[in-house]
XYZ file of C-alpha atoms in Angstrom:
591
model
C 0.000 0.000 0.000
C 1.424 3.407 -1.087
C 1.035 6.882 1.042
C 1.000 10.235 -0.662
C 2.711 12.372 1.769
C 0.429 15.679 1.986
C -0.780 17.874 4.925
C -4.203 15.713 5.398
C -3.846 13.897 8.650
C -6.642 11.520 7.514
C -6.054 9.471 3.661
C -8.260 8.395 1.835
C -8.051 4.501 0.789
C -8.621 4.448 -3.157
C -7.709 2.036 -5.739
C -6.351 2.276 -9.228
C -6.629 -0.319 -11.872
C -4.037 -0.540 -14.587
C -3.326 -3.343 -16.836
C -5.280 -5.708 -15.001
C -3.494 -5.526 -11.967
C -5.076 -3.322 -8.873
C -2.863 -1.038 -6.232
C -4.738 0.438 -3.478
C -3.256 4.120 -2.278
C -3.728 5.789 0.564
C -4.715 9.365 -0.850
C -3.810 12.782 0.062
C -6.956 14.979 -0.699
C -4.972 18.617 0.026
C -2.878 17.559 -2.757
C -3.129 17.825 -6.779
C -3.328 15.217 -9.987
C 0.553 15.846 -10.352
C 1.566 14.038 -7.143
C -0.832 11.425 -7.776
C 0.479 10.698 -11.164
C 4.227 11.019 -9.407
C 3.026 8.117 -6.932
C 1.627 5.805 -9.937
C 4.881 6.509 -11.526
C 7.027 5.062 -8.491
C 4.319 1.593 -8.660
C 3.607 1.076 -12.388
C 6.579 2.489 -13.653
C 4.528 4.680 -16.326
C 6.447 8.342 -16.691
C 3.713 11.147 -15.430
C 3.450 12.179 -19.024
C 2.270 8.979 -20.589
C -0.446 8.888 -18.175
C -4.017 8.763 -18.682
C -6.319 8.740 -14.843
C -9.860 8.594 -16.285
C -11.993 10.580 -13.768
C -15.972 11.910 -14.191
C -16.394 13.870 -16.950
C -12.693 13.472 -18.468
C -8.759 12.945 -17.866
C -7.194 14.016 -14.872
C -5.294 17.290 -15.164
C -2.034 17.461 -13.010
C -3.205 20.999 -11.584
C -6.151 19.742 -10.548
C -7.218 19.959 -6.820
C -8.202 16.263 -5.435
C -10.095 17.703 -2.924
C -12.615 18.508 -5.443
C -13.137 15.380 -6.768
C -15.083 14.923 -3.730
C -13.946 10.970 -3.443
C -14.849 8.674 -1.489
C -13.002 5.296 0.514
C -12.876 2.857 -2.266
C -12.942 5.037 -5.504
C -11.801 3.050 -8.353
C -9.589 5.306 -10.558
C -9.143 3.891 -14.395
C -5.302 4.319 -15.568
C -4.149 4.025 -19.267
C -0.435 4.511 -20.524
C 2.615 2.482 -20.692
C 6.329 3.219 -20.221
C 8.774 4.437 -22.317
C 10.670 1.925 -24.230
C 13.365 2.238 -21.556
C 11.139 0.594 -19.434
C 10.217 3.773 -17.198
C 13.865 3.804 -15.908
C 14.602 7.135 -14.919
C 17.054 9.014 -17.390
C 20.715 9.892 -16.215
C 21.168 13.124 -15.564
C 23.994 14.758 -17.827
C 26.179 17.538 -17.111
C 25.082 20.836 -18.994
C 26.849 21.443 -22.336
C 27.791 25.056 -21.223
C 29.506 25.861 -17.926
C 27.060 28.219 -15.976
C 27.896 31.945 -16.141
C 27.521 34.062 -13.469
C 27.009 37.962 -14.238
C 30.045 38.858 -11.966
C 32.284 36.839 -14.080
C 31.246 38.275 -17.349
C 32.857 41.390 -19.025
C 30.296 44.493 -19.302
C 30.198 43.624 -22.978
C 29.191 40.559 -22.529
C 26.611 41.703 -19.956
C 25.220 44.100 -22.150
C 24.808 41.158 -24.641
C 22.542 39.251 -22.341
C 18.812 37.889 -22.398
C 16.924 41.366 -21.748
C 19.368 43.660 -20.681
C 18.481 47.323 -20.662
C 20.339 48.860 -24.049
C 22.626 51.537 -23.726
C 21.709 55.189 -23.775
C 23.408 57.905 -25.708
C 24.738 61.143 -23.569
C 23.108 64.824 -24.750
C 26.470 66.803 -25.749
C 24.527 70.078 -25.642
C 21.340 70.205 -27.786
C 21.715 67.032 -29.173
C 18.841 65.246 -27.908
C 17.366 65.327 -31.960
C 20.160 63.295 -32.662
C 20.121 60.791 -29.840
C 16.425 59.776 -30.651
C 16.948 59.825 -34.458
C 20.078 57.120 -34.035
C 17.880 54.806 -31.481
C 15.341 54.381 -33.494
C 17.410 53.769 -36.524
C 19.076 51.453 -34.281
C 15.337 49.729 -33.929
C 16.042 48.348 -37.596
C 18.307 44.655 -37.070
C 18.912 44.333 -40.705
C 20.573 47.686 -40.791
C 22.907 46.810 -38.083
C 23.589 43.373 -39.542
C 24.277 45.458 -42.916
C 26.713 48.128 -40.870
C 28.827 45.417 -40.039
C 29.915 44.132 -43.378
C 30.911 47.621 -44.310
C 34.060 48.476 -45.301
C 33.853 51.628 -46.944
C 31.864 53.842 -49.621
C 31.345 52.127 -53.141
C 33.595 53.244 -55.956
C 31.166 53.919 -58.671
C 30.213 57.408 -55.822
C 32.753 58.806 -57.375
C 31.553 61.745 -59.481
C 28.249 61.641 -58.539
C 27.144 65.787 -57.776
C 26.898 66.319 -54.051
C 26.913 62.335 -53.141
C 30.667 62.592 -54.457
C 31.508 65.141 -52.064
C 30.078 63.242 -49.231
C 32.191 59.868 -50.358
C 35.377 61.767 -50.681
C 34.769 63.747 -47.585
C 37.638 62.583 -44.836
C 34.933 61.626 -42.717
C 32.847 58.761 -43.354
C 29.440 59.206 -41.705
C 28.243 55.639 -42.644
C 31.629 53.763 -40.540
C 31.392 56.050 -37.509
C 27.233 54.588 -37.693
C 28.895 51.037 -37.814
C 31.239 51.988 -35.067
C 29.011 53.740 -32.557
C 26.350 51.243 -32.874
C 29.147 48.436 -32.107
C 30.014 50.358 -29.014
C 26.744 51.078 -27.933
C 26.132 47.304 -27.952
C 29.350 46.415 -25.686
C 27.861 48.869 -22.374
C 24.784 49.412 -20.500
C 26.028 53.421 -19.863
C 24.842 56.473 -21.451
C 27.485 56.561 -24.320
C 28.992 59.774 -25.786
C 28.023 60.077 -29.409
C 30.885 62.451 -29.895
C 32.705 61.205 -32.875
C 29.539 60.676 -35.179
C 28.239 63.869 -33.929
C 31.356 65.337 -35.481
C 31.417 63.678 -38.302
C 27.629 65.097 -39.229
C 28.188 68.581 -38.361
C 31.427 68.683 -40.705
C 29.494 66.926 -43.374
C 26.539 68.726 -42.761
C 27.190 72.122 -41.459
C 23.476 73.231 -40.799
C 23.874 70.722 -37.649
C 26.931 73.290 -36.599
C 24.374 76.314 -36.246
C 25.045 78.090 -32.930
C 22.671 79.942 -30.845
C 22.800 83.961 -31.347
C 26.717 83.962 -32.685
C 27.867 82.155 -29.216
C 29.266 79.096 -28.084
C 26.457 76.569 -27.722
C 24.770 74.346 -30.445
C 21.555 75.315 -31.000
C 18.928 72.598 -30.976
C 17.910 70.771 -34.350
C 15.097 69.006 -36.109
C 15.316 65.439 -35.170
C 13.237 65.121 -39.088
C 16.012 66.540 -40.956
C 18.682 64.605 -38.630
C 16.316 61.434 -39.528
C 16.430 62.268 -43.571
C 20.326 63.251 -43.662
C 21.829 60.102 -42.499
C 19.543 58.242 -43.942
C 20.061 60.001 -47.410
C 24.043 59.021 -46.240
C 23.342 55.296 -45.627
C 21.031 55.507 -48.961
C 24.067 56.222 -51.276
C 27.085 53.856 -49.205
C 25.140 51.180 -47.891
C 24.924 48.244 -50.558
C 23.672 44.615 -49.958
C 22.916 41.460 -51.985
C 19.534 41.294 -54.075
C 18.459 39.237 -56.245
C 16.902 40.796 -59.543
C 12.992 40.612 -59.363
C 12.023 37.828 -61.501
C 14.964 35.534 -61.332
C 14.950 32.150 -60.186
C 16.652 30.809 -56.906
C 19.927 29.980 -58.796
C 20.318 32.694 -60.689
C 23.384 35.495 -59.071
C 22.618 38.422 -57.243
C 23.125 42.324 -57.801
C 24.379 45.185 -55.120
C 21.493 46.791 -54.266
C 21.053 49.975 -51.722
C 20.114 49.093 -48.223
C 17.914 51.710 -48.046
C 16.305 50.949 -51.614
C 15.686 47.491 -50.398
C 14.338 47.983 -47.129
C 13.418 51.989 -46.365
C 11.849 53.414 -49.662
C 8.426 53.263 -51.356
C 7.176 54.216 -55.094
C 4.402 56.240 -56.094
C 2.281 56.060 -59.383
C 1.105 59.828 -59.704
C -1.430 61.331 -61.987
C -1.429 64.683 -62.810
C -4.419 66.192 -64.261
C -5.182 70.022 -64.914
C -8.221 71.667 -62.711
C -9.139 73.566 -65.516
C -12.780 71.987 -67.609
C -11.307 74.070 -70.279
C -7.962 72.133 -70.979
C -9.906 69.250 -70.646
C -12.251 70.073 -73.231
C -9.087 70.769 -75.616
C -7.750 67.260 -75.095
C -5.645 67.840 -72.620
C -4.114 64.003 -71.162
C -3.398 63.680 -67.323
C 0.312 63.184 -66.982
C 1.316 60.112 -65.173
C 4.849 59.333 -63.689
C 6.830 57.136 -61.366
C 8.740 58.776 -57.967
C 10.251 56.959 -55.173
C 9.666 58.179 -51.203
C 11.516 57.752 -48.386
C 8.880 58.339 -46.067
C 4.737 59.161 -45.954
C 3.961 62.882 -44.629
C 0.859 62.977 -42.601
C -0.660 66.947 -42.712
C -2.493 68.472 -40.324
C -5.351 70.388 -40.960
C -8.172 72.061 -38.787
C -9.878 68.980 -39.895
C -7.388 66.208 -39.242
C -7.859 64.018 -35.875
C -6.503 60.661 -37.262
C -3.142 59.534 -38.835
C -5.747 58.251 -41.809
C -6.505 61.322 -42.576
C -3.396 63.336 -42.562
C -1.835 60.868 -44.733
C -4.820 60.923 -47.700
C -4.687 65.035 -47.415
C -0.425 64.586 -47.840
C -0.868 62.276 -51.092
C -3.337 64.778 -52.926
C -1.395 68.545 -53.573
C -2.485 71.641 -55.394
C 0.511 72.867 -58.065
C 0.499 75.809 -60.163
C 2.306 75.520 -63.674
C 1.803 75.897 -66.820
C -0.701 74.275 -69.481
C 0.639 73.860 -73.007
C -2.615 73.721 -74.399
C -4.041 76.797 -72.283
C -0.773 78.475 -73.070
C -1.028 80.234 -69.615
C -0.174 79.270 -65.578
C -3.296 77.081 -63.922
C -3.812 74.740 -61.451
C -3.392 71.327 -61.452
C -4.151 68.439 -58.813
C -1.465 65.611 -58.741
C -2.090 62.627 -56.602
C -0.473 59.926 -55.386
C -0.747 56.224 -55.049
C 1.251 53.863 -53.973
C 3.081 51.194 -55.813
C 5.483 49.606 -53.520
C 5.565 49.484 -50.307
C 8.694 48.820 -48.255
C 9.652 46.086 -45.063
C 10.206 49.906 -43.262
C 7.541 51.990 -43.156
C 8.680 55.843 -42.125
C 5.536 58.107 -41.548
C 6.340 62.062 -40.574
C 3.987 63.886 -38.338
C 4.066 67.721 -40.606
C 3.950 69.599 -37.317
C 6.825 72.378 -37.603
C 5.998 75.161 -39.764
C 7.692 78.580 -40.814
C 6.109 81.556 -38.599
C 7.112 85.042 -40.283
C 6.302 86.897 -37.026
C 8.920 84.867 -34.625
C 11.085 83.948 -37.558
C 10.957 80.263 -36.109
C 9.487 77.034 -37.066
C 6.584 76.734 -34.750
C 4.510 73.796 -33.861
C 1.028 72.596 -34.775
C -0.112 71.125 -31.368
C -3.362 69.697 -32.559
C -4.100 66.231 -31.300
C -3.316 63.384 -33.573
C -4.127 59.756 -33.148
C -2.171 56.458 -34.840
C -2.908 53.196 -34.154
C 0.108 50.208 -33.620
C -1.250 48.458 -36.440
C -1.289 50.726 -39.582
C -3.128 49.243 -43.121
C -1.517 50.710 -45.780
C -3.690 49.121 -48.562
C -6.280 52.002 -49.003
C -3.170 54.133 -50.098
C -2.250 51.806 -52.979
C -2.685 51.254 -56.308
C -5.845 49.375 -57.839
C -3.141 46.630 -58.706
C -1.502 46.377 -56.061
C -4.679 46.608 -53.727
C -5.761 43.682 -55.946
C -2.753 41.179 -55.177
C -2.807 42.649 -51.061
C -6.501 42.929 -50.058
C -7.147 38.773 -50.316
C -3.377 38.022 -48.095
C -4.595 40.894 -45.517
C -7.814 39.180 -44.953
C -6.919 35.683 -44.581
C -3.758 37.301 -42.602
C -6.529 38.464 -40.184
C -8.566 35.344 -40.071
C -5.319 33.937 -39.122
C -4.294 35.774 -36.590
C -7.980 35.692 -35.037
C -7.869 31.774 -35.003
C -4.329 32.476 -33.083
C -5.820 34.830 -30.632
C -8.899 32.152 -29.846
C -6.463 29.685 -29.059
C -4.231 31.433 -26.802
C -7.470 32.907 -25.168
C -8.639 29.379 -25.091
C -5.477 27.513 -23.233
C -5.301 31.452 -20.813
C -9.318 30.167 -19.871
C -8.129 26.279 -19.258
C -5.470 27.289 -17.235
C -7.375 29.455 -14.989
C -10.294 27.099 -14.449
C -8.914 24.418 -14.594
C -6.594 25.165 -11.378
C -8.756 22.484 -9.500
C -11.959 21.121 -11.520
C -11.844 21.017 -14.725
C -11.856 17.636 -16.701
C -8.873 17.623 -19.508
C -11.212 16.318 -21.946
C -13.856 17.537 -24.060
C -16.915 15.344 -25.369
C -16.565 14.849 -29.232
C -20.069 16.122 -29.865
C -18.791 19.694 -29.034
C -16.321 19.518 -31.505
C -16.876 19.542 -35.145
C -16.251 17.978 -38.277
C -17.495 14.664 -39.756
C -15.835 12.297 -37.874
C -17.376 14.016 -34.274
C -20.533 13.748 -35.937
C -20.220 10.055 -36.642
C -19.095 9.195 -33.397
C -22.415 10.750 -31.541
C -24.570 8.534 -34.276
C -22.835 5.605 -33.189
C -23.093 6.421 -29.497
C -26.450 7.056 -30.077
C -27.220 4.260 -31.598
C -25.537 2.051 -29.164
C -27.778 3.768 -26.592
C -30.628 2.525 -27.821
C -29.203 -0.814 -28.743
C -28.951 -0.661 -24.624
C -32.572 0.268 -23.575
C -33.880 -2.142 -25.617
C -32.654 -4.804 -23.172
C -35.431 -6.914 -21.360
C -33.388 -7.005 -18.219
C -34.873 -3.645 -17.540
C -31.054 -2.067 -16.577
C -30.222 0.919 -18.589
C -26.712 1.650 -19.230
C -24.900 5.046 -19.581
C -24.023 6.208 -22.939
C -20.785 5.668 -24.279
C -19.720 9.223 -24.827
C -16.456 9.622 -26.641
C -14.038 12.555 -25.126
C -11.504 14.781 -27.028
C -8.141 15.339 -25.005
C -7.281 19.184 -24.791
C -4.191 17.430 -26.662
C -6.806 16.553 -29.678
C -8.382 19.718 -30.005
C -5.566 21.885 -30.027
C -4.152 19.033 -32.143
C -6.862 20.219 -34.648
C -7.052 23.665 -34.232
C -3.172 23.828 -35.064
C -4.367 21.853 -38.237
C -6.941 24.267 -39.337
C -4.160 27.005 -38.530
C -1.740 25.139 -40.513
C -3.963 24.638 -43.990
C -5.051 28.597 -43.447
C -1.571 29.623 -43.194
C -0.691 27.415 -46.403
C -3.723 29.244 -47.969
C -2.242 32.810 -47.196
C 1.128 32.104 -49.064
C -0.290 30.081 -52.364
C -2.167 33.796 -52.279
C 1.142 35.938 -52.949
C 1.931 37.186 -56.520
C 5.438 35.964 -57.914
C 6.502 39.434 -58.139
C 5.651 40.384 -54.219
C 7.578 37.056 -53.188
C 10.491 37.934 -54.955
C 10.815 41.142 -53.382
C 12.720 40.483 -50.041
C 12.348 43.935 -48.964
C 9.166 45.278 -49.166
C 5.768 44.726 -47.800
C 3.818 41.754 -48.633
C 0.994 41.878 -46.550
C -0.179 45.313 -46.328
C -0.213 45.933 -42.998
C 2.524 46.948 -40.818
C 3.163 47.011 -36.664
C 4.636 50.079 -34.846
C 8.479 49.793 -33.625
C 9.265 52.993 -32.766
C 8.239 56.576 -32.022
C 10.020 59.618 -31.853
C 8.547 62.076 -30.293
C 9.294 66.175 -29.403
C 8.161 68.199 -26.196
C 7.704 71.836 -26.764
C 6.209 75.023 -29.102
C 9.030 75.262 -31.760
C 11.297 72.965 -33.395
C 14.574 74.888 -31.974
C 13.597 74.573 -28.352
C 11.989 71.479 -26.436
C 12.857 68.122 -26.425
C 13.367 65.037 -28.066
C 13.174 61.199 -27.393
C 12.917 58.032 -28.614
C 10.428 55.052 -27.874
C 11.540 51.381 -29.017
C 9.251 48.215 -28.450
C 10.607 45.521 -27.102
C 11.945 42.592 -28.737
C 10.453 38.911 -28.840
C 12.476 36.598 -26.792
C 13.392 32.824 -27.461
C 13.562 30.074 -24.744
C 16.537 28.423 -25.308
C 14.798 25.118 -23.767
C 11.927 24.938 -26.802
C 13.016 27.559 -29.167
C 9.936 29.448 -29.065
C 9.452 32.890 -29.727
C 7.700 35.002 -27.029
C 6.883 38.952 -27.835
C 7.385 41.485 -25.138
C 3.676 42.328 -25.856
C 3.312 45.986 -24.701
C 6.312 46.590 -23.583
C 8.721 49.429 -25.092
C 12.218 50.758 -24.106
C 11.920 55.170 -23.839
C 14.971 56.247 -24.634
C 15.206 60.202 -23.201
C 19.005 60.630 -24.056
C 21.371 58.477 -21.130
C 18.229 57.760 -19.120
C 16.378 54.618 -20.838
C 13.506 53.178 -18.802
C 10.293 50.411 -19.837
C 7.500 51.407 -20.144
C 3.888 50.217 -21.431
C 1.471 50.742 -24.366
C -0.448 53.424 -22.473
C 2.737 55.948 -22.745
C 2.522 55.269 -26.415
C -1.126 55.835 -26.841
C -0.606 59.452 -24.964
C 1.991 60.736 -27.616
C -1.218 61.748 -30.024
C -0.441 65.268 -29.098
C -2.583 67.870 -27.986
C -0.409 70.662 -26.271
C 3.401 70.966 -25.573
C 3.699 67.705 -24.073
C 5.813 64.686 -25.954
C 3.728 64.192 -29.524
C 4.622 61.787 -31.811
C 6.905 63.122 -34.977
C 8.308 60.326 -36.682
C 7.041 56.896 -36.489
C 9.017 53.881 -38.215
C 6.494 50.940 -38.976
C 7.710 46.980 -39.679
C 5.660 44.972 -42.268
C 3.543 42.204 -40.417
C 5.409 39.109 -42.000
C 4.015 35.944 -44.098
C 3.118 33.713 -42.093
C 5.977 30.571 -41.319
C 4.893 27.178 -41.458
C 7.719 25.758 -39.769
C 6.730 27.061 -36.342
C 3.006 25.890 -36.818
C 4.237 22.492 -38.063
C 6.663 22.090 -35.018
């Protein structure tokens, strides 16, 4: 006879049949299914895992509290499962592969470079807080560090080209001091001085050298133009490997830009004259082909949303001249866009000339974005055509996803002490539940036909949580397939761009103040997902973003982001840098 140890000074007497054979246990009410299944495991030899207790209404769940069972002195409990082919033995136990680390014997690099360590700030040199929140948020962008790396210097055919020579041959070389301060930033957990980059741009771009009234300080800068200078830099050094769109796997690759690949858009834009009269005379609506780098969003005395800024910004009013008219008149040109990139970089239009204060004031009217932006409604009719059916079923996806978790969050928080792990098969759906309830029903009545008068219980047939999620993943799995036979060849062949048509915010930069030459800048980050080294899965740091206010860098959650709409002086949003919500991968689901 085996004891549970437990608090209970009065056991329970039970019995559990397995195999044929019977073992009667002495039963520890205060305890849960897990040491039960532990005690079975010392008499049967059966590992906990491979166990199956049948109990009323289901399997027996390892959190579940005994107590509740409400058993009684002679319970027979029904066990199914057999050992491991090693007979049950218990497995040796082998020294790890790694010697542990402690963090007092690692180097501060090497600190820095651990599991969810805070990242480094960057020190304000005097008015340089623009800077320090344009260069974390670039920093936001993994593939541009990766690409930083590998760089060695500006490519040769620069040479010669206008301005973009001068900034090749200059002695400094913007794009290596990026490499080399973001390599140091990764190596501490301080605020580090940005001081040779910082350099570097005011002597390559002396508008950044501007001092306040003829004295000795800097004077504070746009973080925007910061934002569209180095990345107009890292536009014309940075190259990487593409492959040509529309060439097979085996085919070679070409040097691409970085920021081509990964940071810039194209617009199809129609321009069409205003005037009925130029129409009437035959005039044809020009259209033409421009790249962006980023989408404005304008503010208006009617704009409240980021949607709405960003349709104003991609209709304009221009005044030129009509060959057929043979005189100046106004024309509307609008834009639509063609390609969208893996980097989305949208720029909140709130600094403005003011002639009275000679000063680029601010437009403090409240603003709203959302984390998830859909970009399709700004697109082409063709390319709306290939994205519209991959954003849907991306969003059925994702829903199914979101049931699930909700699902197994629900199970685990009532199931903490009564809840069967089983479901009955006619709750689930599909064919084969369907035939299972005939046949049970049938076998019911099989039953009360008997003359003995006895009437037996139906034989109801029960669905392991295992099962159901077993087919939920399935339906996942075939939806997910769906999604990608969906994409156009020419969408999967671009690497860089956007293939889903919506994107998820990554970071924010925002400014505090009345005037872009006073106030404050900083710099929000989210969080990156995190993989347990034990399964290799992936798990996001849902809400949670790093605020980078120069040295000072803090966590903080998705309410501080929703409050940077604007609204008065206090931190609005300026810049915010959007990531492409990926294809799905149907390696993880099949794992």
């Amino acid at each position: 006879m085996a004891m549970i140890p437990g608090k209970s000074s009065c056991p329970t007497l039970v019995v559990v049949k397995h195999q044929g054979k019977r073992y009667d246990v002495e039963l520890d009410t205060s305890t849960n299914g897990e040491i039960l299944k532990l005690q079975l495991y010392s008499l049967t030899g059966v590992e906990p895992d491979r166990q199956k207790i049948l109990v009323k209404g289901g399997q027996l769940k390892d959190s579940t509290n005994l107590s509740s069972l409400s058993l009684k002195p002679g319970h027979v409990f029904m066990m199914m499962g057999t050992p491991s082919s090693d007979g049950g033995s218990l497995t040796a136990i082998q020294p790890p592969k790694e010697k542990p680390r402690f963090i007092e014997d690692m180097s501060e690099a090497e600190v820095a470079r651990t599991e969810g360590a805070i990242p480094a700030g960057l020190q304000n040199l005097g008015n340089t807080c623009y800077l320090n929140s344009t260069l974390q948020t670039l920093r936001a962008v993994p593939e541009l560090q990766n690409e930083l790396m590998k760089y060695q210097g500006p490519p040769a055919e620069a040479e010669g080209r206008d301005i973009w020579a001068q900034i090749s041959q200059s002695p400094f070389d913007l794009t290596k001091a990026l490499r080399d301060l973001y390599k140091q930033m990764s190596e501490t957990q301080e605020g580090f001085p940005p001081l040779v980059f910082l350099n570097g741009l005011r002597s390559v771009f002396p508008q950044f050298a501007q001092k306040v009234d003829q004295g000795t300080a800097y004077a504070q800068q746009d973080a925007e133009e910061a934002w569209s200078q180095i990345v107009s830099v890292l536009r014309q050094n940075l190259r990487t490997e593409q492959r040509p769109v529309g060439a097979d796997a085996g085919s070679g690759s070409e040097r691409k830009s970085f920021v081509d690949k990964y940071l810039v858009g194209n617009f199809e834009t129609v321009t069409e004259c205003d005037d009925v009269e130029a129409k009437e005379a035959g005039e044809e609506p020009l259209k033409s082909e421009e790249s962006f780098l980023k989408l404005d969003c304008h503010i208006g005395m009617q704009t409240n949303h980021l949607r709405d800024g960003i349709l104003a910004a991609l209709e304009e009013k221009i005044d030129k001249r009509s060959s057929v008219l043979d005189r100046d008149t106004i024309y509307t040109k609008r834009f639509r866009i063609a390609r969208l990139p893996k980097y989305l970089t949208v720029h909140f239009v709130r600094f403005y000339w003011k002639r009275e204060i000679r000063k680029k004031a601010k437009i403090l009217r409240k603003v709203s974005f959302q984390q998830e932006l859909d970009a399709v409604e700004f697109c082409t009719d063709e390319l709306k055509q290939a994205l519209i059916p991959i954003r849907d079923k991306i969003r059925d996806v994702r829903k199914e996803e979101l049931e699930v978790e909700r699902a197994k969050k629900r199970r685990k928080t009532t199931d903490g002490g009564d809840g069967p792990d089983a479901t009955p098969a006619s709750e689930s759906t599909g064919p084969q539940s369907t035939a299972q309830t005939d046949t049970g029903a049938r076998s019911t009545a099989d039953k009360k036909s008997k003359k003995d008068g006895d009437v037996d219980m139906p034989d109801v047939k029960f669905k392991t949580d295992a099962e159901v999620e077993a087919e939920r993943a399935a339906s996942i799995l075939k939806a997910k397939k769906e999604v990608l036979e969906l994409v156009d060849p020419k969408l999967k062949a671009d690497d860089g761009g956007n293939k889903t048509g919506l994107y998820e915010l990554r970071a924010v930069i925002t400014h505090q103040g009345a005037s872009a030459d006073s106030g404050h800048y900083t710099a929000y980050v989210k969080k990156d997902a995190t993989v347990e080294p034990s399964t290799a899965a992936t798990t996001q740091a849902e809400g949670k973003w790093w605020w980078f206010n120069d040295e000072k860098v803090s966590e903080v959650n998705d309410e501080k982001i929703e409050g940077l709409s604007g609204g008065g002086e206090s931190h609005s949003a300026l810049i915010l840098l959007y990531r492409a919500v990926p294809l799905p991968e149907l390696e993880a689901s099949s794992s």
